[in-house]
mmCIF file of C-alpha atoms in Angstrom:
data_model
loop_
_atom_site.group_PDB
_atom_site.id
_atom_site.type_symbol
_atom_site.label_atom_id
_atom_site.label_comp_id
_atom_site.label_asym_id
_atom_site.label_seq_id
_atom_site.Cartn_x
_atom_site.Cartn_y
_atom_site.Cartn_z
ATOM 1 C CA MET A 1 127.691 97.441 99.531
ATOM 2 C CA THR A 2 130.900 98.955 101.289
ATOM 3 C CA GLU A 3 130.573 99.007 104.987
ATOM 4 C CA VAL A 4 130.932 102.579 106.387
ATOM 5 C CA SER A 5 132.895 103.211 109.598
ATOM 6 C CA SER A 6 133.618 106.496 111.248
ATOM 7 C CA GLY A 7 136.964 107.780 112.338
ATOM 8 C CA ILE A 8 140.303 106.218 112.559
ATOM 9 C CA ALA A 9 139.799 103.985 115.592
ATOM 10 C CA PRO A 10 138.645 100.949 113.497
ATOM 11 C CA TYR A 11 141.657 101.364 111.317
ATOM 12 C CA ILE A 12 144.043 101.435 114.257
ATOM 13 C CA TYR A 13 142.331 98.329 115.757
ATOM 14 C CA VAL A 14 142.521 96.271 112.635
ATOM 15 C CA SER A 15 146.059 97.326 111.804
ATOM 16 C CA THR A 16 147.198 96.289 115.325
ATOM 17 C CA ARG A 17 145.459 93.026 114.983
ATOM 18 C CA MET A 18 147.300 92.351 111.675
ATOM 19 C CA ARG A 19 150.704 93.056 113.302
ATOM 20 C CA VAL A 20 149.819 90.631 116.114
ATOM 21 C CA ARG A 21 148.895 87.950 113.489
ATOM 22 C CA LYS A 22 151.901 88.708 111.375
ATOM 23 C CA ALA A 23 154.262 88.281 114.591
ATOM 24 C CA LYS A 24 152.741 84.604 115.014
ATOM 25 C CA LEU A 25 153.790 83.477 111.594
ATOM 26 C CA ILE A 26 156.729 81.047 111.177
ATOM 27 C CA PRO A 27 160.283 82.757 111.477
ATOM 28 C CA ARG A 28 163.209 81.964 109.331
ATOM 29 C CA GLU A 29 165.037 79.883 111.891
ATOM 30 C CA GLU A 30 161.909 77.612 112.308
ATOM 31 C CA TYR A 31 162.026 76.888 108.530
ATOM 32 C CA ILE A 32 165.662 76.006 108.657
ATOM 33 C CA ARG A 33 164.861 73.494 111.491
ATOM 34 C CA MET A 34 162.047 72.061 109.416
ATOM 35 C CA LEU A 35 164.301 71.543 106.413
ATOM 36 C CA ASN A 36 166.161 68.966 108.548
ATOM 37 C CA MET A 37 163.250 66.943 109.707
ATOM 38 C CA GLY A 38 161.992 63.788 108.344
ATOM 39 C CA LEU A 39 158.320 63.737 106.997
ATOM 40 C CA PRO A 40 156.839 61.990 110.089
ATOM 41 C CA GLU A 41 158.446 64.459 112.453
ATOM 42 C CA PHE A 42 157.486 67.387 110.182
ATOM 43 C CA THR A 43 153.885 65.940 109.952
ATOM 44 C CA ARG A 44 153.762 65.688 113.801
ATOM 45 C CA LEU A 45 154.831 69.519 114.137
ATOM 46 C CA ILE A 46 152.218 70.705 111.601
ATOM 47 C CA GLU A 47 149.564 68.937 113.496
ATOM 48 C CA GLU A 48 150.579 70.902 116.685
ATOM 49 C CA MET A 49 150.242 74.303 115.039
ATOM 50 C CA GLU A 50 147.309 76.519 114.131
ATOM 51 C CA TYR A 51 146.374 74.097 111.334
ATOM 52 C CA LYS A 52 145.385 71.322 113.893
ATOM 53 C CA ARG A 53 141.626 72.237 113.645
ATOM 54 C CA GLU A 54 141.474 71.933 109.741
ATOM 55 C CA ILE A 55 143.546 68.754 110.075
ATOM 56 C CA ASP A 56 141.112 67.236 112.475
ATOM 57 C CA GLU A 57 138.036 68.340 110.368
ATOM 58 C CA LEU A 58 139.513 66.633 107.206
ATOM 59 C CA ALA A 59 141.077 63.589 108.561
ATOM 60 C CA ALA A 60 138.143 61.452 107.588
ATOM 61 C CA SER A 61 138.477 62.381 104.013
ATOM 62 C CA PHE A 62 142.429 62.634 103.425
ATOM 63 C CA SER A 63 145.456 61.155 104.773
ATOM 64 C CA GLY A 64 149.168 61.918 104.561
ATOM 65 C CA VAL A 65 150.514 64.711 102.585
ATOM 66 C CA ASP A 66 147.050 65.285 100.948
ATOM 67 C CA LEU A 67 145.649 65.767 104.453
ATOM 68 C CA ILE A 68 148.195 68.483 105.112
ATOM 69 C CA GLU A 69 147.734 70.276 101.763
ATOM 70 C CA ASN A 70 143.956 70.376 102.044
ATOM 71 C CA ALA A 71 144.069 71.530 105.644
ATOM 72 C CA MET A 72 146.388 74.360 104.847
ATOM 73 C CA SER A 73 144.325 75.596 101.954
ATOM 74 C CA TRP A 74 141.178 75.349 103.920
ATOM 75 C CA ASN A 75 142.822 77.284 106.928
ATOM 76 C CA LEU A 76 144.160 79.932 104.416
ATOM 77 C CA ALA A 77 140.683 80.373 102.885
ATOM 78 C CA LYS A 78 139.049 80.812 106.290
ATOM 79 C CA GLU A 79 141.697 83.142 107.696
ATOM 80 C CA TYR A 80 141.291 85.428 104.626
ATOM 81 C CA GLN A 81 137.562 85.516 105.204
ATOM 82 C CA ARG A 82 138.138 86.436 108.823
ATOM 83 C CA VAL A 83 140.342 89.230 107.885
ATOM 84 C CA ILE A 84 137.707 90.532 105.416
ATOM 85 C CA ASP A 85 135.130 90.414 108.173
ATOM 86 C CA LEU A 86 137.447 92.506 110.386
ATOM 87 C CA ALA A 87 138.239 95.232 107.677
ATOM 88 C CA PRO A 88 136.504 98.619 108.362
ATOM 89 C CA GLY A 89 134.988 100.843 105.712
ATOM 90 C CA GLU A 90 136.703 101.210 102.386
ATOM 91 C CA MET A 91 139.414 98.750 103.570
ATOM 92 C CA LYS A 92 137.029 95.967 103.102
ATOM 93 C CA GLY A 93 136.354 96.776 99.431
ATOM 94 C CA PHE A 94 140.058 97.083 98.588
ATOM 95 C CA THR A 95 140.768 93.741 100.445
ATOM 96 C CA ARG A 96 138.093 91.941 98.554
ATOM 97 C CA ASP A 97 139.343 93.375 95.201
ATOM 98 C CA TYR A 98 143.001 92.502 96.174
ATOM 99 C CA LEU A 99 141.842 88.851 97.023
ATOM 100 C CA HIS A 100 140.136 88.528 93.616
ATOM 101 C CA LYS A 101 143.536 87.059 92.461
ATOM 102 C CA TRP A 102 142.645 83.883 94.062
ATOM 103 C CA ASP A 103 139.596 83.485 91.861
ATOM 104 C CA ILE A 104 141.854 83.804 88.810
ATOM 105 C CA GLN A 105 144.302 81.219 90.233
ATOM 106 C CA ASN A 106 141.539 78.707 91.096
ATOM 107 C CA VAL A 107 139.700 79.008 87.680
ATOM 108 C CA LEU A 108 143.016 78.536 85.863
ATOM 109 C CA THR A 109 143.798 75.557 88.066
ATOM 110 C CA ILE A 110 140.544 74.041 87.172
ATOM 111 C CA LEU A 111 140.788 74.644 83.555
ATOM 112 C CA ARG A 112 144.190 73.178 83.378
ATOM 113 C CA GLY A 113 143.399 70.349 85.524
ATOM 114 C CA LYS A 114 140.323 69.339 83.348
ATOM 115 C CA HIS A 115 142.303 69.857 80.131
ATOM 116 C CA LEU A 116 144.951 67.401 81.620
ATOM 117 C CA GLY A 117 142.420 64.928 82.651
ATOM 118 C CA LEU A 118 143.279 65.086 86.425
ATOM 119 C CA SER A 119 140.844 63.741 88.839
ATOM 120 C CA ASP A 120 138.343 66.036 90.739
ATOM 121 C CA GLY A 121 140.181 65.171 93.900
ATOM 122 C CA LYS A 122 143.566 66.192 92.751
ATOM 123 C CA ILE A 123 142.203 69.499 91.332
ATOM 124 C CA ARG A 124 140.280 70.262 94.603
ATOM 125 C CA ALA A 125 143.426 69.524 96.695
ATOM 126 C CA VAL A 126 145.276 72.702 95.278
ATOM 127 C CA LEU A 127 142.417 75.130 95.284
ATOM 128 C CA VAL A 128 142.243 78.055 97.847
ATOM 129 C CA PRO A 129 138.740 79.346 98.102
ATOM 130 C CA ALA A 130 139.884 82.691 99.376
ATOM 131 C CA GLY A 131 138.324 84.999 96.843
ATOM 132 C CA ALA A 132 134.749 85.638 95.553
ATOM 133 C CA LEU A 133 134.260 82.033 94.514
ATOM 134 C CA ASP A 134 133.685 79.919 97.670
ATOM 135 C CA ALA A 135 134.231 76.108 97.905
ATOM 136 C CA GLN A 136 130.782 75.480 96.849
ATOM 137 C CA ALA A 137 131.091 77.408 93.706
ATOM 138 C CA LEU A 138 134.399 75.900 92.924
ATOM 139 C CA ASP A 139 133.071 72.413 93.523
ATOM 140 C CA LYS A 140 130.379 73.114 91.048
ATOM 141 C CA MET A 141 132.882 74.051 88.428
ATOM 142 C CA ILE A 142 135.006 71.017 89.092
ATOM 143 C CA SER A 143 131.869 68.924 88.631
ATOM 144 C CA GLU A 144 131.249 70.098 85.014
ATOM 145 C CA SER A 145 131.974 67.657 82.134
ATOM 146 C CA SER A 146 134.030 70.074 79.980
ATOM 147 C CA VAL A 147 136.061 73.125 79.920
ATOM 148 C CA ASP A 148 133.317 74.857 77.709
ATOM 149 C CA ARG A 149 130.742 74.062 80.589
ATOM 150 C CA ILE A 150 133.059 75.395 83.208
ATOM 151 C CA VAL A 151 133.259 78.755 81.439
ATOM 152 C CA GLU A 152 129.504 78.896 80.802
ATOM 153 C CA THR A 153 128.835 78.541 84.464
ATOM 154 C CA LEU A 154 131.477 80.897 85.870
ATOM 155 C CA PRO A 155 129.593 83.399 87.885
ATOM 156 C CA ILE A 156 132.110 86.226 87.353
ATOM 157 C CA LYS A 157 130.897 87.561 84.094
ATOM 158 C CA ARG A 158 134.029 89.569 83.050
ATOM 159 C CA MET A 159 136.354 86.685 83.814
ATOM 160 C CA ALA A 160 134.009 84.302 81.741
ATOM 161 C CA GLU A 161 134.058 86.808 78.823
ATOM 162 C CA ILE A 162 137.865 86.960 78.781
ATOM 163 C CA ILE A 163 138.197 83.179 78.956
ATOM 164 C CA SER A 164 135.615 82.654 76.198
ATOM 165 C CA GLU A 165 137.206 85.089 73.823
ATOM 166 C CA HIS A 166 140.832 83.370 74.162
ATOM 167 C CA LEU A 167 139.512 79.886 74.795
ATOM 168 C CA PRO A 168 139.728 78.711 71.066
ATOM 169 C CA GLN A 169 143.398 79.762 70.817
ATOM 170 C CA ALA A 170 144.258 77.921 74.254
ATOM 171 C CA THR A 171 142.573 74.782 72.786
ATOM 172 C CA GLU A 172 144.508 74.891 69.702
ATOM 173 C CA THR A 173 147.938 75.643 71.220
ATOM 174 C CA LYS A 174 147.273 73.597 74.284
ATOM 175 C CA SER A 175 148.358 76.443 76.551
ATOM 176 C CA PHE A 176 146.255 78.627 78.992
ATOM 177 C CA GLY A 177 149.212 81.030 79.165
ATOM 178 C CA ASN A 178 147.520 83.879 77.104
ATOM 179 C CA ILE A 179 144.221 83.525 79.053
ATOM 180 C CA GLU A 180 146.133 83.890 82.328
ATOM 181 C CA ASN A 181 147.892 87.073 80.776
ATOM 182 C CA GLU A 182 144.533 88.649 79.937
ATOM 183 C CA LEU A 183 142.986 87.754 83.287
ATOM 184 C CA TYR A 184 145.752 89.462 85.258
ATOM 185 C CA LYS A 185 145.603 92.427 83.086
ATOM 186 C CA TYR A 186 141.875 92.768 84.027
ATOM 187 C CA TYR A 187 142.768 92.039 87.617
ATOM 188 C CA TYR A 188 145.236 94.859 87.942
ATOM 189 C CA ALA A 189 143.177 97.361 85.984
ATOM 190 C CA THR A 190 140.395 96.659 88.499
ATOM 191 C CA LEU A 191 142.761 97.422 91.436
ATOM 192 C CA ILE A 192 144.057 100.557 89.862
ATOM 193 C CA LYS A 193 140.449 101.687 89.259
ATOM 194 C CA ALA A 194 139.469 101.077 92.853
ATOM 195 C CA ALA A 195 142.558 102.728 94.165
ATOM 196 C CA ARG A 196 141.730 105.831 92.125
ATOM 197 C CA SER A 197 138.107 106.052 92.909
ATOM 198 C CA GLY A 198 138.635 108.555 95.771
ATOM 199 C CA MET A 199 138.019 106.342 98.666
ATOM 200 C CA LYS A 200 139.985 106.616 101.824
ATOM 201 C CA GLY A 201 143.364 104.775 101.736
ATOM 202 C CA GLY A 202 143.586 104.751 97.973
ATOM 203 C CA GLU A 203 146.833 106.444 97.656
ATOM 204 C CA PRO A 204 149.082 103.967 99.478
ATOM 205 C CA PHE A 205 146.996 101.071 97.937
ATOM 206 C CA LEU A 206 147.745 102.637 94.504
ATOM 207 C CA LYS A 207 151.425 102.772 95.158
ATOM 208 C CA TYR A 208 151.576 99.124 96.125
ATOM 209 C CA VAL A 209 149.515 98.013 93.151
ATOM 210 C CA ILE A 210 152.022 99.785 90.830
ATOM 211 C CA PHE A 211 154.947 98.168 92.664
ATOM 212 C CA GLU A 212 153.352 94.735 92.258
ATOM 213 C CA ILE A 213 152.720 95.255 88.587
ATOM 214 C CA ASP A 214 156.388 96.174 88.162
ATOM 215 C CA VAL A 215 157.458 92.989 90.084
ATOM 216 C CA LYS A 216 155.314 90.887 87.862
ATOM 217 C CA ASN A 217 156.494 92.610 84.516
ATOM 218 C CA ILE A 218 160.105 92.113 85.647
ATOM 219 C CA THR A 219 159.565 88.539 86.561
ATOM 220 C CA ASN A 220 157.893 87.899 83.178
ATOM 221 C CA LEU A 221 160.738 89.732 81.496
ATOM 222 C CA PHE A 222 163.422 87.444 83.051
ATOM 223 C CA ARG A 223 161.310 84.436 82.287
ATOM 224 C CA LEU A 224 161.224 85.243 78.564
ATOM 225 C CA ARG A 225 164.963 85.997 78.424
ATOM 226 C CA ALA A 226 165.433 82.619 79.964
ATOM 227 C CA GLN A 227 163.567 81.053 76.982
ATOM 228 C CA ALA A 228 165.856 80.636 73.883
ATOM 229 C CA ASN A 229 164.752 81.551 70.446
ATOM 230 C CA THR A 230 161.389 83.308 71.174
ATOM 231 C CA GLU A 231 160.061 83.992 67.798
ATOM 232 C CA PHE A 232 156.653 85.510 68.608
ATOM 233 C CA SER A 233 155.697 88.775 69.817
ATOM 234 C CA THR A 234 155.460 88.952 73.580
ATOM 235 C CA MET A 235 153.566 92.321 73.667
ATOM 236 C CA SER A 236 150.404 90.447 75.204
ATOM 237 C CA VAL A 237 152.408 89.619 78.238
ATOM 238 C CA TRP A 238 153.041 92.985 79.824
ATOM 239 C CA ILE A 239 150.633 94.452 82.272
ATOM 240 C CA GLU A 240 149.912 98.210 81.794
ATOM 241 C CA GLY A 241 149.842 100.578 84.845
ATOM 242 C CA GLY A 242 153.284 100.124 86.213
ATOM 243 C CA SER A 243 156.545 102.125 85.987
ATOM 244 C CA TYR A 244 157.427 100.418 82.597
ATOM 245 C CA LYS A 245 155.671 100.823 79.379
ATOM 246 C CA PRO A 246 155.076 97.595 77.329
ATOM 247 C CA ASP A 247 157.407 98.675 74.391
ATOM 248 C CA GLU A 248 160.246 99.380 76.998
ATOM 249 C CA LEU A 249 159.833 95.906 78.317
ATOM 250 C CA GLU A 250 159.450 94.403 74.808
ATOM 251 C CA ARG A 251 162.884 95.882 73.882
ATOM 252 C CA LEU A 252 164.612 94.818 76.934
ATOM 253 C CA GLU A 253 163.492 91.190 76.380
ATOM 254 C CA SER A 254 165.824 91.122 73.306
ATOM 255 C CA VAL A 255 168.838 93.060 74.744
ATOM 256 C CA GLU A 256 171.712 90.629 75.131
ATOM 257 C CA ASN A 257 173.671 92.483 77.740
ATOM 258 C CA LEU A 258 172.313 91.729 81.243
ATOM 259 C CA ASP A 259 174.031 94.883 82.850
ATOM 260 C CA GLU A 260 172.288 97.068 80.290
ATOM 261 C CA VAL A 261 168.956 95.517 81.190
ATOM 262 C CA ILE A 262 169.519 95.990 84.973
ATOM 263 C CA ASP A 263 170.665 99.564 84.291
ATOM 264 C CA VAL A 264 167.416 100.502 82.414
ATOM 265 C CA LEU A 265 165.181 98.883 84.854
ATOM 266 C CA LYS A 266 166.809 100.524 87.836
ATOM 267 C CA LYS A 267 166.465 103.998 86.316
ATOM 268 C CA LYS A 268 162.709 103.841 87.087
ATOM 269 C CA VAL A 269 162.821 102.040 90.330
ATOM 270 C CA LYS A 270 161.554 104.167 93.283
ATOM 271 C CA ALA A 271 161.441 101.280 95.933
ATOM 272 C CA ALA A 272 165.051 100.590 97.383
ATOM 273 C CA ALA A 273 164.068 96.954 98.100
ATOM 274 C CA LEU A 274 163.477 96.255 94.285
ATOM 275 C CA GLY A 275 166.494 98.286 93.350
ATOM 276 C CA ASP A 276 168.670 96.134 95.582
ATOM 277 C CA ALA A 277 167.178 92.895 94.182
ATOM 278 C CA LEU A 278 167.906 94.071 90.501
ATOM 279 C CA GLU A 279 171.525 94.900 91.596
ATOM 280 C CA ALA A 280 171.824 91.227 92.923
ATOM 281 C CA LEU A 281 170.679 89.909 89.600
ATOM 282 C CA ARG A 282 173.664 91.261 87.569
ATOM 283 C CA GLU A 283 175.240 87.771 88.063
ATOM 284 C CA LYS A 284 173.299 85.255 85.835
ATOM 285 C CA LYS A 285 170.968 83.182 87.908
ATOM 286 C CA PRO A 286 168.444 80.408 87.366
ATOM 287 C CA ILE A 287 164.949 81.549 86.911
ATOM 288 C CA TYR A 288 163.783 80.048 90.309
ATOM 289 C CA ALA A 289 166.562 82.149 92.063
ATOM 290 C CA ILE A 290 165.381 85.315 90.258
ATOM 291 C CA GLU A 291 161.721 84.835 91.109
ATOM 292 C CA ALA A 292 162.701 84.248 94.682
ATOM 293 C CA ALA A 293 164.682 87.437 94.853
ATOM 294 C CA LEU A 294 161.962 89.536 93.339
ATOM 295 C CA THR A 295 159.319 87.872 95.611
ATOM 296 C CA SER A 296 161.449 88.864 98.683
ATOM 297 C CA ALA A 297 161.852 92.221 97.447
ATOM 298 C CA ARG A 298 158.072 92.711 96.864
ATOM 299 C CA LEU A 299 157.318 91.562 100.607
ATOM 300 C CA ASN A 300 160.181 93.725 102.057
ATOM 301 C CA GLN A 301 158.820 96.721 100.305
ATOM 302 C CA MET A 302 155.288 95.969 101.668
ATOM 303 C CA ASP A 303 156.807 95.994 105.028
ATOM 304 C CA LYS A 304 158.306 99.415 104.590
ATOM 305 C CA VAL A 305 155.153 100.869 103.037
ATOM 306 C CA SER A 306 153.345 99.316 106.097
ATOM 307 C CA LYS A 307 155.559 101.113 108.561
ATOM 308 C CA ARG A 308 155.076 104.459 106.744
ATOM 309 C CA ASN A 309 151.382 103.932 106.602
ATOM 310 C CA PRO A 310 150.534 102.269 109.960
ATOM 311 C CA PHE A 311 146.803 102.704 109.818
ATOM 312 C CA SER A 312 146.000 102.008 106.304
ATOM 313 C CA ILE A 313 145.340 98.770 104.315
ATOM 314 C CA SER A 314 149.086 98.238 104.174
ATOM 315 C CA PRO A 315 149.453 96.186 107.405
ATOM 316 C CA MET A 316 146.611 94.000 106.242
ATOM 317 C CA LEU A 317 148.147 93.381 102.801
ATOM 318 C CA VAL A 318 151.532 92.523 104.473
ATOM 319 C CA TYR A 319 149.812 89.830 106.648
ATOM 320 C CA LEU A 320 147.677 88.424 103.755
ATOM 321 C CA GLU A 321 150.844 87.889 101.654
ATOM 322 C CA ARG A 322 153.085 86.644 104.435
ATOM 323 C CA LYS A 323 150.376 84.177 105.578
ATOM 324 C CA ARG A 324 150.081 83.061 101.823
ATOM 325 C CA TYR A 325 153.716 82.320 101.688
ATOM 326 C CA GLU A 326 153.719 80.393 105.021
ATOM 327 C CA VAL A 327 151.113 78.172 103.561
ATOM 328 C CA SER A 328 153.087 77.633 100.240
ATOM 329 C CA ASN A 329 156.288 76.929 102.248
ATOM 330 C CA LEU A 330 154.761 74.427 104.246
ATOM 331 C CA ARG A 331 152.977 72.649 101.296
ATOM 332 C CA ALA A 332 156.304 72.697 99.442
ATOM 333 C CA LEU A 333 158.223 71.126 102.447
ATOM 334 C CA ALA A 334 155.380 68.266 102.771
ATOM 335 C CA ARG A 335 155.592 67.463 99.058
ATOM 336 C CA GLY A 336 159.357 67.823 98.741
ATOM 337 C CA LYS A 337 159.874 65.621 101.819
ATOM 338 C CA GLN A 338 157.592 63.053 100.441
ATOM 339 C CA ALA A 339 159.507 63.079 97.033
ATOM 340 C CA GLY A 340 162.806 62.594 99.022
ATOM 341 C CA LEU A 341 164.299 66.022 98.041
ATOM 342 C CA SER A 342 167.289 67.113 100.027
ATOM 343 C CA ALA A 343 167.278 70.081 102.451
ATOM 344 C CA GLU A 344 169.368 72.046 100.126
ATOM 345 C CA ILE A 345 167.074 71.672 97.114
ATOM 346 C CA LEU A 346 164.048 72.540 99.170
ATOM 347 C CA GLU A 347 165.538 75.628 100.698
ATOM 348 C CA LYS A 348 165.864 77.125 97.288
ATOM 349 C CA TYR A 349 162.045 77.122 96.720
ATOM 350 C CA LEU A 350 161.101 78.583 100.094
ATOM 351 C CA VAL A 351 160.187 82.401 100.652
ATOM 352 C CA MET A 352 161.633 83.185 104.068
#
């Protein structure tokens, strides 16, 4: 049941706490310094940061980069739970709905890992129990003997129904892409419904959800355009509820002229950050650079919305996403350094 709080004081308190947390995240200049470190020096630095407690807790079970990855995932999950506990009133419900994306990511990771025959340990290392499915629930799913059994025991009924419906096709094509598309459609439809339920703070939350849908659809559009000779219909890829209708996006997927695509997309863009990112994409770029530009635009827009709505869910969403990318960046640095990648290559995959 949604917790009820009276007055604006709890919202002021939580928003202030989120800004303090955000200010403690790793700045760009520190990432630049990390890029030029060797793995031992980088590891020592991580052990001196806020991840030390989780590293100490897991040191008996893991070592090296595996220890760093698991400690960061565990730290992120615990921090998200602390944020939910802090959230007042309706903000708690919105936050839980928003973090449901981690349930989708975790379940897909388990399904793909089992399908590829990965060990339970390798699957567990990349999970982040930050949604409704906690570490115990995810461990139970990992222990199941087959993909079918995992779906049967999935406690989130609607997710299980969607996966069951599309599992035969996924098994036949050896791809979980369509299941992923359908799960995210369900996720964003749930967010829109929550935002429009009449609860306090719903309007700024709805605006952000629509913006996130736009970014996800545009990202998928550029991914599809990067794939040569797409002969099948891509209508199932597009998420409804954003600024662009699925048939508009479907048409743009086949338009050869990049400037025309950018012009059409910009006509409906209300967020300056996204408009600037689209303008920068007129020069043909690799897909990883496009995704990084759109991700940065999304985070920058979140910052702007947070400043306009200082005592709403916005400061919380900003912190949750920035924290997520801090963990993602540090994990990428650890794995990249272990693989011997250069600083120049690693920098391309960081969100700063």
